[in-house]
Amino acid sequence: SAVISQKPSRDICQRGTSLTIQCQVDSQVTMMFWYRQQPGQSLTLIATANQGSEATYESGFVIDKFPISRPNLTFSTLTVSNMSPEDSSIYLCSADRGLNTEAFFGQGTRLTVV
Amino acid sequence: SQQGEEDPQALSIQEGENATMNCSYKTSINNLQWYRQNSGRGLVHLILIRSNEREKHSGRLRVTLDTSKKSSSLLITASRAADTASYFCATDGVNDYKLSFGAGTTVTVRA
């Protein structure tokens, strides 16, 4: 497995602003992902962060709202743009080393938009 | 959308008892993974079971997989207060690296 450091761990933001969440893995990984977990709900995949190219977004999520970067094999960022109270959620970074390997997670970022 | 459905949604047991939760899924899978989440924090990986495996153990955890019924179960034996958490199953499809998560089971272990 590997250790994922995600920051910030929590933040309270004003509506209309943007927040960038960072995810750092302590060793090289193949795949990196970003998930959203709304209060009391399960995890929903936002996008796959592709190294050196544009992220692959799931249905219902768009690049303008959730721009993602992955400049190398161990680091990724997710920005939540033009936030509204509906964006209040836990955002989680995940990584794995390809098919048939376990996926491990950061500690999450608890975002509250006021 | 989530592929997995878990039941029960919530489970309350006495310390020392066993806890069993189930996960069903809809399409063929490569692997099924179980995770624990404490109080809305990050997910802790518990067990990965491959589609050609039927049972796996890790400490007090036992996972079974029945691909003919598209279901899995997680058994926690001799539960402790520290086992209080939400438990999620997650599946990846054949040749699909993305995980789909179930709705989760919230387990409360009473002292």
Coordinates of N, CA and C in Angstrom, one line a residue, chain B:
Chain B
S1 N -23.5 5.9 -11.2 CA -24.3 5.5 -10.1 C -23.7 4.3 -9.4
Q2 N -24.0 4.1 -8.2 CA -23.4 2.9 -7.5 C -23.9 1.6 -8.0
Q3 N -23.0 0.7 -8.1 CA -23.4 -0.6 -8.6 C -23.9 -1.5 -7.4
G4 N -23.2 -1.3 -6.2 CA -23.5 -2.1 -5.1 C -24.7 -1.7 -4.3
E5 N -25.3 -2.7 -3.7 CA -26.4 -2.4 -2.7 C -25.9 -3.1 -1.4
E6 N -26.0 -2.5 -0.3 CA -25.6 -3.1 0.9 C -26.8 -3.3 1.9
D7 N -26.8 -4.3 2.6 CA -27.8 -4.4 3.7 C -27.1 -5.2 4.9
P8 N -27.6 -4.8 6.1 CA -28.5 -3.8 6.3 C -27.9 -2.4 6.2
Q9 N -28.7 -1.4 6.2 CA -28.2 0.0 6.2 C -27.5 0.3 7.5
A10 N -28.1 -0.2 8.6 CA -27.5 0.0 9.9 C -27.6 -1.2 10.7
L11 N -26.7 -1.3 11.6 CA -26.6 -2.5 12.5 C -26.1 -2.1 13.8
S12 N -26.8 -2.5 14.9 CA -26.3 -2.2 16.3 C -26.2 -3.5 17.0
I13 N -25.0 -3.7 17.5 CA -24.7 -5.0 18.2 C -24.0 -4.7 19.5
Q14 N -23.9 -5.8 20.4 CA -23.2 -5.7 21.6 C -21.8 -6.1 21.4
E15 N -20.9 -5.5 22.2 CA -19.5 -5.9 22.1 C -19.3 -7.4 22.3
G16 N -18.5 -8.0 21.5 CA -18.3 -9.4 21.6 C -19.1 -10.2 20.6
E17 N -20.2 -9.6 20.1 CA -21.0 -10.3 19.1 C -20.4 -10.2 17.7
N18 N -20.9 -11.0 16.8 CA -20.5 -10.9 15.4 C -21.4 -10.0 14.6
A19 N -20.8 -9.4 13.6 CA -21.6 -8.5 12.7 C -21.4 -9.0 11.3
T20 N -22.5 -9.1 10.6 CA -22.5 -9.5 9.2 C -23.2 -8.5 8.4
M21 N -22.6 -8.2 7.3 CA -23.2 -7.3 6.3 C -23.0 -7.8 4.9
N22 N -24.0 -7.5 4.0 CA -24.0 -8.0 2.7 C -23.9 -7.0 1.6
C23 N -23.4 -7.4 0.5 CA -23.2 -6.5 -0.6 C -23.6 -7.2 -1.9
S24 N -24.5 -6.6 -2.7 CA -24.9 -7.2 -3.9 C -24.5 -6.2 -5.1
Y25 N -24.2 -6.8 -6.2 CA -23.8 -5.9 -7.3 C -24.5 -6.4 -8.6
K26 N -24.4 -5.7 -9.7 CA -25.2 -6.0 -10.8 C -24.5 -6.6 -12.0
T27 N -23.2 -6.2 -12.2 CA -22.5 -6.6 -13.4 C -21.3 -7.4 -13.0
S28 N -20.7 -8.1 -14.0 CA -19.5 -8.9 -13.7 C -18.4 -8.1 -13.2
I29 N -17.6 -8.7 -12.3 CA -16.6 -7.9 -11.6 C -15.2 -8.6 -11.8
N30 N -14.2 -7.8 -11.6 CA -12.8 -8.3 -11.5 C -12.4 -8.5 -10.0
N31 N -12.7 -7.6 -9.2 CA -12.4 -7.7 -7.8 C -13.5 -7.0 -7.0
L32 N -13.6 -7.4 -5.7 CA -14.5 -6.7 -4.8 C -13.7 -6.3 -3.6
Q33 N -13.8 -5.1 -3.1 CA -13.0 -4.6 -2.0 C -14.0 -4.1 -0.9
W34 N -13.6 -4.3 0.4 CA -14.3 -3.8 1.5 C -13.5 -2.7 2.2
Y35 N -14.1 -1.6 2.6 CA -13.5 -0.5 3.3 C -14.2 -0.2 4.6
R36 N -13.5 0.5 5.5 CA -14.1 1.0 6.7 C -13.9 2.5 6.7
Q37 N -14.9 3.3 7.2 CA -14.8 4.7 7.3 C -15.3 5.1 8.7
N38 N -14.4 5.8 9.4 CA -14.7 6.2 10.7 C -15.1 7.7 10.7
S39 N -16.3 8.0 11.1 CA -16.8 9.4 11.3 C -16.4 10.3 10.2
G40 N -16.8 9.9 8.9 CA -16.6 10.8 7.8 C -15.1 11.1 7.4
R41 N -14.2 10.3 7.9 CA -12.8 10.5 7.5 C -12.5 9.6 6.3
G42 N -11.2 9.4 6.1 CA -10.8 8.6 4.9 C -11.2 7.2 5.0
L43 N -11.1 6.5 3.9 CA -11.4 5.1 3.9 C -10.2 4.2 4.2
V44 N -10.4 3.2 5.0 CA -9.3 2.3 5.3 C -9.6 1.0 4.6
H45 N -8.7 0.5 3.8 CA -8.9 -0.7 3.0 C -8.8 -1.9 4.0
L46 N -9.8 -2.8 3.8 CA -9.9 -4.0 4.7 C -9.4 -5.3 3.9
I47 N -10.1 -5.6 2.9 CA -9.8 -6.8 2.1 C -10.2 -6.6 0.7
L48 N -9.3 -7.2 -0.2 CA -9.7 -7.3 -1.6 C -9.8 -8.8 -1.9
I49 N -10.9 -9.1 -2.6 CA -11.2 -10.5 -3.0 C -11.4 -10.6 -4.5
R50 N -10.7 -11.4 -5.1 CA -10.8 -11.5 -6.6 C -12.0 -12.4 -7.0
S51 N -12.4 -12.2 -8.2 CA -13.6 -12.9 -8.7 C -13.4 -14.4 -8.7
N52 N -12.2 -14.9 -8.7 CA -12.0 -16.4 -8.7 C -11.8 -16.9 -7.3
E53 N -11.9 -16.1 -6.3 CA -11.8 -16.5 -4.9 C -13.2 -16.6 -4.3
R54 N -13.4 -17.4 -3.3 CA -14.7 -17.6 -2.7 C -14.7 -17.1 -1.2
E55 N -13.5 -17.1 -0.6 CA -13.4 -16.7 0.8 C -12.1 -16.1 1.1
K56 N -12.0 -15.1 2.0 CA -10.8 -14.6 2.4 C -10.9 -14.2 3.9
H57 N -9.8 -14.3 4.6 CA -9.7 -13.9 6.0 C -8.6 -12.9 6.3
S58 N -8.9 -12.1 7.2 CA -7.8 -11.1 7.7 C -8.2 -10.8 9.1
G59 N -7.4 -11.4 10.1 CA -7.7 -11.2 11.5 C -9.1 -11.6 11.8
R60 N -9.9 -10.7 12.4 CA -11.3 -11.0 12.8 C -12.3 -10.8 11.6
L61 N -11.8 -10.5 10.4 CA -12.6 -10.3 9.3 C -12.7 -11.5 8.4
R62 N -13.9 -11.8 7.9 CA -14.0 -12.9 6.9 C -14.9 -12.4 5.8
V63 N -14.4 -12.5 4.6 CA -15.2 -12.1 3.4 C -15.5 -13.3 2.5
T64 N -16.7 -13.4 2.1 CA -17.1 -14.4 1.1 C -17.6 -13.7 -0.2
L65 N -17.4 -14.4 -1.3 CA -17.9 -13.9 -2.6 C -18.6 -15.0 -3.3
D66 N -19.8 -14.7 -3.8 CA -20.5 -15.7 -4.6 C -20.9 -15.0 -5.9
T67 N -20.1 -15.3 -6.9 CA -20.2 -14.6 -8.2 C -21.5 -15.0 -8.9
S68 N -22.0 -16.2 -8.6 CA -23.2 -16.7 -9.3 C -24.4 -15.9 -8.8
K69 N -24.3 -15.4 -7.5 CA -25.4 -14.6 -6.9 C -25.1 -13.1 -7.0
K70 N -23.9 -12.8 -7.4 CA -23.4 -11.4 -7.5 C -23.5 -10.8 -6.1
S71 N -23.0 -11.5 -5.1 CA -23.0 -11.0 -3.7 C -21.8 -11.3 -2.9
S72 N -21.6 -10.5 -1.9 CA -20.5 -10.7 -1.0 C -20.9 -10.4 0.4
S73 N -20.3 -11.0 1.4 CA -20.6 -10.7 2.8 C -19.3 -10.4 3.5
L74 N -19.4 -9.6 4.5 CA -18.3 -9.2 5.4 C -18.7 -9.6 6.8
L75 N -18.0 -10.5 7.5 CA -18.3 -10.9 8.9 C -17.1 -10.3 9.7
I76 N -17.5 -9.6 10.8 CA -16.6 -9.2 11.8 C -16.9 -10.0 13.1
T77 N -15.9 -10.8 13.5 CA -16.2 -11.6 14.7 C -15.7 -10.9 16.0
A78 N -16.3 -11.2 17.1 CA -15.9 -10.7 18.4 C -15.7 -9.2 18.3
S79 N -16.8 -8.5 18.0 CA -16.7 -7.1 17.7 C -16.3 -6.3 18.9
R80 N -15.7 -5.2 18.6 CA -15.2 -4.2 19.7 C -15.8 -2.9 19.4
A81 N -15.7 -2.0 20.4 CA -16.2 -0.6 20.3 C -15.5 0.1 19.1
A82 N -14.2 -0.2 18.9 CA -13.5 0.4 17.9 C -13.9 0.0 16.5
D83 N -14.7 -1.0 16.4 CA -15.3 -1.4 15.0 C -16.4 -0.6 14.6
T84 N -16.9 0.3 15.5 CA -18.0 1.2 15.2 C -17.5 2.1 14.0
A85 N -18.2 2.0 12.9 CA -17.8 2.7 11.6 C -18.9 2.4 10.6
S86 N -18.6 3.0 9.4 CA -19.4 2.7 8.2 C -18.5 1.8 7.3
Y87 N -19.2 0.7 6.8 CA -18.5 -0.2 6.0 C -19.0 -0.2 4.5
F88 N -18.1 -0.1 3.6 CA -18.5 0.0 2.2 C -17.9 -1.2 1.4
C89 N -18.7 -1.7 0.4 CA -18.1 -2.6 -0.6 C -17.9 -1.8 -1.9
A90 N -16.9 -2.1 -2.6 CA -16.6 -1.5 -3.9 C -16.2 -2.5 -4.9
T91 N -16.7 -2.4 -6.1 CA -16.4 -3.3 -7.2 C -15.8 -2.6 -8.4
D92 N -14.9 -3.3 -9.1 CA -14.5 -2.8 -10.4 C -14.9 -3.8 -11.4
G93 N -15.2 -3.3 -12.6 CA -15.7 -4.2 -13.7 C -14.5 -4.9 -14.4
V94 N -14.8 -5.9 -15.2 CA -13.8 -6.5 -16.0 C -13.2 -5.5 -16.9
N95 N -11.9 -5.4 -16.8 CA -11.1 -4.4 -17.7 C -11.5 -2.9 -17.4
D96 N -12.1 -2.7 -16.2 CA -12.5 -1.3 -15.8 C -11.9 -1.0 -14.5
Y97 N -11.0 0.0 -14.5 CA -10.2 0.3 -13.3 C -11.0 1.1 -12.2
K98 N -12.2 1.6 -12.6 CA -12.9 2.5 -11.8 C -13.7 1.7 -10.7
L99 N -13.8 2.2 -9.5 CA -14.6 1.5 -8.4 C -16.0 2.1 -8.3
S100 N -16.9 1.2 -8.1 CA -18.3 1.6 -7.8 C -18.6 1.2 -6.4
F101 N -19.0 2.2 -5.6 CA -19.2 1.9 -4.2 C -20.7 1.6 -3.8
G102 N -20.9 0.7 -2.9 CA -22.2 0.5 -2.3 C -22.6 1.6 -1.4
A103 N -23.9 1.5 -0.9 CA -24.4 2.6 -0.1 C -23.8 2.6 1.3
G104 N -23.3 1.4 1.7 CA -22.7 1.4 3.0 C -23.6 0.8 4.1
T105 N -22.9 0.2 5.1 CA -23.6 -0.2 6.3 C -23.0 0.4 7.5
T106 N -23.8 1.1 8.3 CA -23.3 1.8 9.5 C -23.4 0.8 10.7
V107 N -22.3 0.5 11.3 CA -22.2 -0.5 12.4 C -21.9 0.2 13.7
T108 N -22.8 0.0 14.7 CA -22.5 0.6 16.0 C -22.3 -0.6 17.0
V109 N -21.2 -0.6 17.7 CA -20.9 -1.6 18.7 C -21.1 -1.0 20.0
R110 N -22.0 -1.6 20.8 CA -22.3 -1.0 22.2 C -21.5 -1.7 23.2
A111 N -20.9 -0.9 24.1 CA -20.1 -1.5 25.1 C -20.9 -2.2 26.2

